Amino acid sequence: MTEPHHVQHLPEDIDRELERVVRRWRELPVDRALGASGDVRALVDELAAATAPGSAVPDLGPSVLMDQLRVLAWDAAVAGVPDLVTRLAALRRALP
């Protein structure tokens, strides 16, 4: 069994892209955030499946999506999930 990576800080590239997603999300009007929440939710679910197969992340609405994304990005970084920066960048570009 492989030991998980011990991460005290997110790698700089992941942290930077995650903060860009969060900043963009906060700029969205509520109606646009609601419309884009499906894309965020999809990434949250993908990261959950990659880091804790079989577990589900509750859908608590768009107001907590960024908190859920932060936690799962951290878990994904610790687990060594590939293409995390690419996935975060694609999400940011998909936001209206």
Coordinates of C-alpha atoms in Angstrom, one line a residue:
M1 CA 0.0 0.0 0.0
T2 CA 1.4 3.4 -1.0
E3 CA 1.6 6.1 1.7
P4 CA -0.2 9.3 0.8
H5 CA 1.9 12.3 0.2
H6 CA 2.3 14.6 3.2
V7 CA 1.4 18.1 2.1
Q8 CA 1.5 21.1 4.4
H9 CA 0.9 23.6 1.6
L10 CA -0.6 23.1 -1.8
P11 CA 1.9 23.2 -4.6
E12 CA 2.1 26.7 -5.9
D13 CA 0.6 26.0 -9.3
I14 CA -2.4 24.3 -7.8
D15 CA -2.9 27.0 -5.2
R16 CA -2.6 29.7 -7.7
E17 CA -5.2 28.2 -10.1
L18 CA -7.6 27.3 -7.2
E19 CA -7.5 30.9 -6.0
R20 CA -8.2 32.1 -9.6
V21 CA -11.3 29.9 -9.7
V22 CA -12.5 31.1 -6.3
R23 CA -11.9 34.7 -7.2
R24 CA -13.8 34.3 -10.5
W25 CA -16.6 32.5 -8.7
R26 CA -17.0 35.4 -6.2
E27 CA -17.3 37.9 -9.0
L28 CA -20.3 36.1 -10.6
P29 CA -23.8 37.4 -10.0
V30 CA -26.0 34.9 -8.3
D31 CA -28.0 33.9 -11.4
R32 CA -24.8 33.2 -13.3
A33 CA -23.3 31.3 -10.4
L34 CA -26.4 29.1 -10.3
G35 CA -26.1 28.4 -14.0
A36 CA -22.4 27.5 -13.7
S37 CA -22.7 25.4 -10.5
G38 CA -23.1 22.3 -12.6
D39 CA -19.6 22.6 -13.9
V40 CA -18.2 23.1 -10.4
R41 CA -20.2 20.3 -9.0
A42 CA -18.9 18.0 -11.8
L43 CA -15.3 18.7 -10.8
V44 CA -16.1 18.3 -7.1
D45 CA -17.6 14.9 -7.9
E46 CA -14.7 13.9 -10.1
L47 CA -12.2 14.8 -7.4
A48 CA -14.2 13.0 -4.7
A49 CA -14.4 9.8 -6.9
A50 CA -10.6 10.0 -7.4
T51 CA -9.7 10.5 -3.8
A52 CA -12.4 8.6 -1.9
P53 CA -14.1 6.1 -4.3
G54 CA -17.7 5.3 -3.2
S55 CA -18.2 8.4 -1.1
A56 CA -20.5 11.2 -2.1
V57 CA -20.2 14.9 -1.5
P58 CA -23.5 16.3 -0.4
D59 CA -25.0 19.0 -2.7
L60 CA -25.3 21.9 -0.3
G61 CA -25.9 24.5 -3.0
P62 CA -23.7 27.0 -4.7
S63 CA -22.8 29.0 -1.6
V64 CA -20.6 26.3 -0.3
L65 CA -19.3 24.9 -3.6
M66 CA -15.9 26.7 -3.4
D67 CA -15.4 25.4 0.1
Q68 CA -16.0 21.9 -1.1
L69 CA -13.7 22.5 -4.1
R70 CA -10.9 23.7 -1.8
V71 CA -11.2 20.6 0.4
L72 CA -11.3 18.3 -2.5
A73 CA -8.4 20.0 -4.3
W74 CA -6.3 19.6 -1.2
D75 CA -7.3 15.9 -1.0
A76 CA -6.5 15.5 -4.7
A77 CA -3.1 17.1 -4.3
V78 CA -2.3 14.8 -1.4
A79 CA -3.4 11.8 -3.3
G80 CA -1.4 12.8 -6.4
V81 CA -4.4 13.1 -8.7
P82 CA -3.0 13.9 -12.1
D83 CA -3.9 17.0 -14.1
L84 CA -5.3 18.9 -11.2
V85 CA -4.0 22.2 -12.4
T86 CA -5.4 21.5 -15.9
R87 CA -8.8 20.6 -14.4
L88 CA -9.0 23.7 -12.3
A89 CA -8.0 25.9 -15.2
A90 CA -10.6 24.3 -17.5
L91 CA -13.2 25.0 -14.8
R92 CA -12.1 28.6 -14.5
R93 CA -12.4 29.1 -18.2
A94 CA -15.8 27.5 -18.3
L95 CA -17.2 30.0 -15.7
P96 CA -19.2 32.7 -17.3

